[in-house]
């Protein structure tokens, strides 16, 4: 006679097989209607630009219409909350970035958890950034900069694009690792921060590599290091922070695609395949190259690799936010 435990195990096994089979059947017909891509920031910004870059190739790879929906507000948290509430059927995908990980500690009373409520599809791209300085700052290389900054102390003015932005948090982490004390000057976006850096109103800032490279070449800015795991071809004279001995600063500004947790694995795999095909498209590669962006290596393109990165960065940025007493209010 079967025991209750044996019956329970048999039922669990039956449900796993049945649900797996149903997921496979659903994936065979997926996608059979338009997909909504929720973009976590308003039109015109870098996130929207990336969505538009990959949109045609992703539609082609999935043979289906994709509707881009920009949902701004609260550093990308409103968009994430909306996507987390969506049906887990693969018809709502979220395009987000580092801010998703940072938001877990930066914002209170969130209705979702980035790790528990999302399943990553895969990483979309990375883009190098630079530690840049006003053109007349005395330091001419990284070592000279560190020496100057420590001597100047809180007199160093660091401009950033806004509280909780990658530029803000990366700058806080850099100062933490280098042992620097600076005065933070927040701006409403990267553009105004760059304008004041060029004018010498602030001393240093975190600037996108593709923006900084021509300005450094023209003598309008100085730059001391690359923030990213890989050197930047347009600025070969600069080492990454990791190469300079600061391994904790081997961080990327990244974007990834996600779906609500519970989306059948066959659908996640179908979307991952479509994303890989999209990133292999010559037009997408050319657009990324023009924008100073790059796709990740093949072994980092799995849903599991993206999930691991998200988990690491939730902890990383949570520690930075706590150590520097950063709040969404400023």
Tab-separated table of C-alpha atoms in Angstrom:
chain	number	residue	atom	x	y	z
A	1	UNK	CA	0.000	0.000	0.000
A	2	UNK	CA	1.310	3.402	-0.905
A	3	UNK	CA	2.164	5.752	1.914
A	4	UNK	CA	0.951	9.391	1.944
A	5	UNK	CA	4.553	10.521	1.402
A	6	UNK	CA	4.929	8.276	-1.651
A	7	UNK	CA	1.648	9.547	-3.076
A	8	UNK	CA	2.748	13.137	-2.528
A	9	UNK	CA	6.048	12.520	-4.305
A	10	UNK	CA	4.252	10.884	-7.225
A	11	UNK	CA	1.834	13.812	-7.473
A	12	UNK	CA	4.682	16.340	-7.378
A	13	UNK	CA	6.528	14.468	-10.121
A	14	UNK	CA	3.359	14.301	-12.213
A	15	UNK	CA	2.773	18.049	-11.825
A	16	UNK	CA	6.373	18.843	-12.802
A	17	UNK	CA	6.121	16.741	-15.952
A	18	UNK	CA	2.682	18.127	-16.804
A	19	UNK	CA	3.652	21.767	-16.265
A	20	UNK	CA	6.864	21.261	-18.203
A	21	UNK	CA	4.916	19.780	-21.092
A	22	UNK	CA	2.401	22.628	-21.003
A	23	UNK	CA	5.256	25.140	-21.025
A	24	UNK	CA	6.770	23.468	-24.066
A	25	UNK	CA	3.417	23.505	-25.867
A	26	UNK	CA	2.901	27.195	-25.069
A	27	UNK	CA	6.414	28.008	-26.284
A	28	UNK	CA	5.743	26.322	-29.622
A	29	UNK	CA	3.066	28.923	-30.387
A	30	UNK	CA	4.966	31.806	-28.805
A	31	UNK	CA	4.755	34.596	-29.722
A	32	UNK	CA	1.320	34.616	-31.329
A	33	UNK	CA	0.507	38.273	-30.615
A	34	UNK	CA	2.353	41.576	-30.103
A	35	UNK	CA	4.846	41.856	-27.242
A	36	UNK	CA	5.228	44.935	-25.036
A	37	UNK	CA	8.758	46.037	-24.179
A	38	UNK	CA	8.630	48.235	-21.081
A	39	UNK	CA	11.556	50.675	-21.086
A	40	UNK	CA	12.378	51.998	-17.640
A	41	UNK	CA	13.114	55.611	-18.594
A	42	UNK	CA	11.492	58.346	-20.737
A	43	UNK	CA	12.031	58.797	-24.503
A	44	UNK	CA	15.289	60.383	-25.619
A	45	UNK	CA	17.605	58.867	-23.024
A	46	UNK	CA	20.172	56.107	-23.377
A	47	UNK	CA	17.716	53.349	-22.403
A	48	UNK	CA	15.191	54.449	-25.014
A	49	UNK	CA	17.983	54.712	-27.579
A	50	UNK	CA	19.067	51.126	-26.919
A	51	UNK	CA	15.475	49.920	-27.191
A	52	UNK	CA	15.156	51.594	-30.599
A	53	UNK	CA	18.509	50.151	-31.711
A	54	UNK	CA	17.523	46.552	-31.036
A	55	UNK	CA	13.809	46.861	-31.804
A	56	UNK	CA	13.780	46.024	-35.560
A	57	UNK	CA	16.146	43.052	-35.233
A	58	UNK	CA	14.290	41.688	-32.203
A	59	UNK	CA	10.982	41.905	-34.067
A	60	UNK	CA	12.585	40.011	-36.947
A	61	UNK	CA	14.020	37.344	-34.651
A	62	UNK	CA	10.644	36.757	-33.005
A	63	UNK	CA	8.596	37.318	-36.171
A	64	UNK	CA	6.231	39.454	-34.135
A	65	UNK	CA	5.407	43.106	-33.454
A	66	UNK	CA	7.040	44.637	-30.372
A	67	UNK	CA	5.486	47.744	-28.858
A	68	UNK	CA	7.943	49.937	-26.932
A	69	UNK	CA	6.354	51.502	-23.838
A	70	UNK	CA	8.416	54.115	-21.989
A	71	UNK	CA	7.514	54.262	-18.298
A	72	UNK	CA	9.614	56.847	-16.473
A	73	UNK	CA	9.753	57.818	-12.824
A	74	UNK	CA	11.442	56.908	-9.533
A	75	UNK	CA	14.723	55.927	-11.158
A	76	UNK	CA	13.124	53.169	-13.214
A	77	UNK	CA	11.201	51.662	-10.302
A	78	UNK	CA	7.742	52.534	-11.656
A	79	UNK	CA	8.464	50.648	-14.864
A	80	UNK	CA	9.829	47.662	-12.945
A	81	UNK	CA	6.775	47.551	-10.694
A	82	UNK	CA	4.493	47.624	-13.736
A	83	UNK	CA	6.390	44.796	-15.436
A	84	UNK	CA	6.500	42.713	-12.248
A	85	UNK	CA	2.671	42.804	-12.097
A	86	UNK	CA	2.282	41.666	-15.709
A	87	UNK	CA	1.162	38.163	-16.690
A	88	UNK	CA	4.069	35.738	-16.768
A	89	UNK	CA	3.409	34.681	-20.339
A	90	UNK	CA	6.299	36.323	-22.174
A	91	UNK	CA	4.210	39.125	-23.646
A	92	UNK	CA	5.666	41.766	-21.324
A	93	UNK	CA	9.442	42.149	-21.234
A	94	UNK	CA	11.410	44.742	-19.295
A	95	UNK	CA	14.515	46.565	-20.486
A	96	UNK	CA	16.407	47.855	-17.457
A	97	UNK	CA	19.899	48.686	-16.227
A	98	UNK	CA	22.088	49.042	-13.120
A	99	UNK	CA	19.407	51.239	-11.560
A	100	UNK	CA	17.223	48.155	-11.064
A	101	UNK	CA	19.799	46.668	-8.685
A	102	UNK	CA	20.476	49.963	-6.901
A	103	UNK	CA	16.767	50.689	-6.510
A	104	UNK	CA	16.363	47.771	-4.113
A	105	UNK	CA	18.222	49.767	-1.452
A	106	UNK	CA	17.619	53.304	-2.670
A	107	UNK	CA	13.811	53.241	-2.570
A	108	UNK	CA	11.615	52.193	0.325
A	109	UNK	CA	8.252	50.411	0.227
A	110	UNK	CA	8.777	48.877	-3.210
A	111	UNK	CA	6.064	46.473	-4.333
A	112	UNK	CA	8.507	44.087	-5.995
A	113	UNK	CA	11.879	42.439	-5.519
A	114	UNK	CA	14.263	42.601	-8.477
A	115	UNK	CA	15.705	39.147	-7.820
A	116	UNK	CA	12.575	37.283	-6.717
A	117	UNK	CA	10.033	38.822	-9.076
A	118	UNK	CA	12.018	38.764	-12.333
A	119	UNK	CA	13.723	36.150	-14.471
A	120	UNK	CA	16.461	37.659	-16.638
A	121	UNK	CA	16.407	36.826	-20.345
A	122	UNK	CA	19.964	37.965	-20.889
A	123	UNK	CA	22.379	40.892	-20.898
A	124	UNK	CA	21.935	43.354	-23.752
A	125	UNK	CA	25.066	45.499	-23.662
A	126	UNK	CA	27.722	47.210	-21.640
A	127	UNK	CA	29.210	50.669	-22.092
A	128	UNK	CA	32.476	51.998	-20.630
A	129	UNK	CA	32.497	55.203	-18.614
A	130	UNK	CA	35.400	57.375	-17.555
A	131	UNK	CA	36.593	59.263	-14.520
A	132	UNK	CA	36.909	62.639	-16.239
A	133	UNK	CA	38.057	66.066	-15.066
A	134	UNK	CA	37.920	69.729	-16.014
A	135	UNK	CA	40.576	70.600	-18.607
A	136	UNK	CA	42.671	72.761	-16.290
A	137	UNK	CA	42.820	70.377	-13.356
A	138	UNK	CA	46.526	70.099	-12.368
A	139	UNK	CA	46.757	66.288	-12.437
A	140	UNK	CA	47.784	64.739	-15.765
A	141	UNK	CA	47.514	61.042	-14.901
A	142	UNK	CA	45.794	58.724	-12.445
A	143	UNK	CA	48.478	58.768	-9.745
A	144	UNK	CA	48.722	62.550	-9.889
A	145	UNK	CA	44.938	62.773	-9.655
A	146	UNK	CA	44.762	60.612	-6.515
A	147	UNK	CA	47.527	62.682	-4.884
A	148	UNK	CA	45.823	65.964	-5.821
A	149	UNK	CA	42.392	64.798	-4.668
A	150	UNK	CA	43.666	63.653	-1.282
A	151	UNK	CA	45.449	66.978	-0.774
A	152	UNK	CA	42.379	68.964	-1.827
A	153	UNK	CA	39.932	66.873	0.240
A	154	UNK	CA	36.336	68.094	0.452
A	155	UNK	CA	37.312	70.995	-1.804
A	156	UNK	CA	37.032	68.583	-4.747
A	157	UNK	CA	33.687	69.160	-6.470
A	158	UNK	CA	32.228	66.034	-8.035
A	159	UNK	CA	29.312	66.596	-10.401
A	160	UNK	CA	26.897	63.714	-11.022
A	161	UNK	CA	23.705	63.207	-13.083
A	162	UNK	CA	21.385	62.789	-10.093
A	163	UNK	CA	20.917	60.791	-6.907
A	164	UNK	CA	20.912	57.052	-7.560
A	165	UNK	CA	22.214	57.301	-11.117
A	166	UNK	CA	25.109	55.117	-12.215
A	167	UNK	CA	27.280	58.235	-12.372
A	168	UNK	CA	26.426	59.041	-8.765
A	169	UNK	CA	26.836	55.551	-7.300
A	170	UNK	CA	29.950	54.711	-9.324
A	171	UNK	CA	31.519	57.985	-8.153
A	172	UNK	CA	30.642	57.158	-4.535
A	173	UNK	CA	32.220	53.716	-4.890
A	174	UNK	CA	35.353	55.164	-6.528
A	175	UNK	CA	35.794	57.711	-3.738
A	176	UNK	CA	35.205	54.966	-1.178
A	177	UNK	CA	37.845	52.684	-2.724
A	178	UNK	CA	40.400	55.470	-3.312
A	179	UNK	CA	39.876	56.931	0.150
A	180	UNK	CA	38.729	60.315	-1.145
A	181	UNK	CA	36.487	62.870	0.549
A	182	UNK	CA	34.718	65.103	-1.966
A	183	UNK	CA	31.768	67.465	-2.229
A	184	UNK	CA	28.969	65.973	-4.345
A	185	UNK	CA	27.159	68.324	-6.714
A	186	UNK	CA	23.962	66.744	-8.124
A	187	UNK	CA	22.504	67.756	-11.503
A	188	UNK	CA	19.294	66.929	-13.340
A	189	UNK	CA	20.898	64.635	-15.875
A	190	UNK	CA	24.250	63.931	-17.503
A	191	UNK	CA	24.029	66.853	-19.937
A	192	UNK	CA	24.026	69.672	-17.362
A	193	UNK	CA	26.780	67.913	-15.369
A	194	UNK	CA	28.958	67.732	-18.486
A	195	UNK	CA	28.366	71.392	-19.334
A	196	UNK	CA	29.609	72.489	-15.912
A	197	UNK	CA	32.566	70.098	-16.062
A	198	UNK	CA	33.643	71.588	-19.387
A	199	UNK	CA	33.250	75.070	-17.901
A	200	UNK	CA	35.318	74.164	-14.846
A	201	UNK	CA	32.430	74.681	-12.407
A	202	UNK	CA	33.048	71.191	-11.017
A	203	UNK	CA	36.316	69.266	-10.903
A	204	UNK	CA	35.428	65.696	-11.804
A	205	UNK	CA	32.535	63.578	-13.046
A	206	UNK	CA	31.715	60.146	-14.449
A	207	UNK	CA	31.266	60.582	-18.206
A	208	UNK	CA	30.352	58.027	-20.845
A	209	UNK	CA	33.387	56.875	-22.803
A	210	UNK	CA	31.921	57.646	-26.210
A	211	UNK	CA	31.171	61.222	-25.057
A	212	UNK	CA	34.467	61.757	-23.277
A	213	UNK	CA	36.826	60.387	-25.965
A	214	UNK	CA	36.538	63.220	-28.529
A	215	UNK	CA	36.522	65.864	-25.781
A	216	UNK	CA	39.730	64.467	-24.262
A	217	UNK	CA	41.345	64.290	-27.699
A	218	UNK	CA	40.402	67.930	-28.301
A	219	UNK	CA	41.873	68.977	-24.948
A	220	UNK	CA	38.481	69.987	-23.545
A	221	UNK	CA	38.546	67.343	-20.792
A	222	UNK	CA	41.027	65.179	-18.954
A	223	UNK	CA	40.379	61.516	-18.135
A	224	UNK	CA	42.194	59.212	-15.735
A	225	UNK	CA	40.680	55.723	-15.870
A	226	UNK	CA	38.033	53.533	-17.485
A	227	UNK	CA	35.151	52.224	-15.411
A	228	UNK	CA	34.351	48.850	-16.925
A	229	UNK	CA	35.712	45.333	-17.137
A	230	UNK	CA	37.316	45.915	-20.533
A	231	UNK	CA	39.567	48.727	-21.850
A	232	UNK	CA	37.942	51.179	-24.243
A	233	UNK	CA	39.376	51.066	-27.776
A	234	UNK	CA	38.706	54.775	-28.343
A	235	UNK	CA	40.868	55.662	-25.316
A	236	UNK	CA	43.686	53.083	-25.390
A	237	UNK	CA	45.921	55.231	-23.205
A	238	UNK	CA	43.628	54.678	-20.194
A	239	UNK	CA	43.686	51.621	-17.948
A	240	UNK	CA	40.607	50.223	-16.250
A	241	UNK	CA	40.367	50.621	-12.483
A	242	UNK	CA	40.851	46.862	-12.234
A	243	UNK	CA	44.123	47.122	-14.148
A	244	UNK	CA	45.154	49.876	-11.756
A	245	UNK	CA	44.641	47.501	-8.827
A	246	UNK	CA	41.085	48.341	-7.797
A	247	UNK	CA	39.260	45.101	-8.619
A	248	UNK	CA	36.060	46.146	-6.840
A	249	UNK	CA	35.777	48.889	-9.456
A	250	UNK	CA	35.598	46.359	-12.303
A	251	UNK	CA	31.973	47.335	-12.816
A	252	UNK	CA	29.953	47.808	-15.994
A	253	UNK	CA	27.141	50.109	-16.940
A	254	UNK	CA	24.810	47.415	-18.298
A	255	UNK	CA	21.351	46.767	-19.676
A	256	UNK	CA	19.436	43.511	-19.500
A	257	UNK	CA	16.055	42.153	-20.552
A	258	UNK	CA	13.794	40.453	-18.015
A	259	UNK	CA	10.361	38.842	-17.700
A	260	UNK	CA	8.166	38.315	-14.631
A	261	UNK	CA	9.092	35.285	-12.543
A	262	UNK	CA	6.929	32.313	-13.451
A	263	UNK	CA	7.335	32.763	-17.190
A	264	UNK	CA	7.762	29.226	-18.607
A	265	UNK	CA	11.404	28.328	-19.188
A	266	UNK	CA	10.832	27.428	-22.856
A	267	UNK	CA	9.607	31.003	-23.436
A	268	UNK	CA	12.618	32.433	-21.573
A	269	UNK	CA	14.862	30.315	-23.785
A	270	UNK	CA	13.025	31.475	-26.920
A	271	UNK	CA	13.530	35.106	-25.900
A	272	UNK	CA	17.194	34.459	-25.086
A	273	UNK	CA	17.710	32.956	-28.548
A	274	UNK	CA	16.004	35.975	-30.117
A	275	UNK	CA	18.162	38.362	-28.078
A	276	UNK	CA	21.343	36.554	-29.171
A	277	UNK	CA	20.229	36.743	-32.816
A	278	UNK	CA	19.468	40.438	-32.369
A	279	UNK	CA	22.883	41.210	-30.921
A	280	UNK	CA	24.558	39.265	-33.736
A	281	UNK	CA	22.775	41.397	-36.349
A	282	UNK	CA	25.369	43.494	-38.265
A	283	UNK	CA	23.226	46.660	-38.058
A	284	UNK	CA	22.899	46.325	-34.278
A	285	UNK	CA	26.635	45.678	-33.924
A	286	UNK	CA	27.371	48.791	-35.992
A	287	UNK	CA	24.989	50.939	-33.928
A	288	UNK	CA	26.497	49.664	-30.694
A	289	UNK	CA	30.018	50.368	-31.959
A	290	UNK	CA	29.047	53.926	-32.905
A	291	UNK	CA	27.667	54.441	-29.412
A	292	UNK	CA	30.711	52.978	-27.664
A	293	UNK	CA	28.723	49.937	-26.517
A	294	UNK	CA	29.412	46.230	-26.817
A	295	UNK	CA	27.549	42.985	-26.353
A	296	UNK	CA	28.737	40.548	-23.698
A	297	UNK	CA	30.793	37.409	-24.487
A	298	UNK	CA	28.751	34.363	-25.434
A	299	UNK	CA	29.241	32.598	-22.083
A	300	UNK	CA	27.793	35.635	-20.281
A	301	UNK	CA	24.687	35.743	-22.464
A	302	UNK	CA	22.736	33.082	-20.564
A	303	UNK	CA	19.769	33.863	-18.287
A	304	UNK	CA	21.788	32.403	-15.408
A	305	UNK	CA	24.738	34.744	-16.003
A	306	UNK	CA	22.417	37.759	-16.072
A	307	UNK	CA	20.738	36.547	-12.885
A	308	UNK	CA	24.087	36.164	-11.132
A	309	UNK	CA	25.107	39.691	-12.160
A	310	UNK	CA	21.833	41.137	-10.903
A	311	UNK	CA	22.237	39.424	-7.523
A	312	UNK	CA	25.834	40.629	-7.168
A	313	UNK	CA	24.920	44.199	-8.002
A	314	UNK	CA	21.928	44.307	-5.660
A	315	UNK	CA	24.430	43.600	-2.872
A	316	UNK	CA	27.192	45.834	-4.279
A	317	UNK	CA	25.045	48.930	-4.679
A	318	UNK	CA	23.170	48.200	-1.471
A	319	UNK	CA	26.482	48.282	0.406
A	320	UNK	CA	27.533	51.521	-1.353
A	321	UNK	CA	24.197	53.204	-0.607
A	322	UNK	CA	24.337	52.175	3.050
A	323	UNK	CA	27.990	53.143	3.536
A	324	UNK	CA	27.445	56.573	1.991
A	325	UNK	CA	24.040	57.208	3.596
A	326	UNK	CA	22.435	57.798	0.201
A	327	UNK	CA	18.664	58.228	0.046
A	328	UNK	CA	16.311	58.794	-2.876
A	329	UNK	CA	15.588	62.226	-1.464
A	330	UNK	CA	19.213	63.342	-1.925
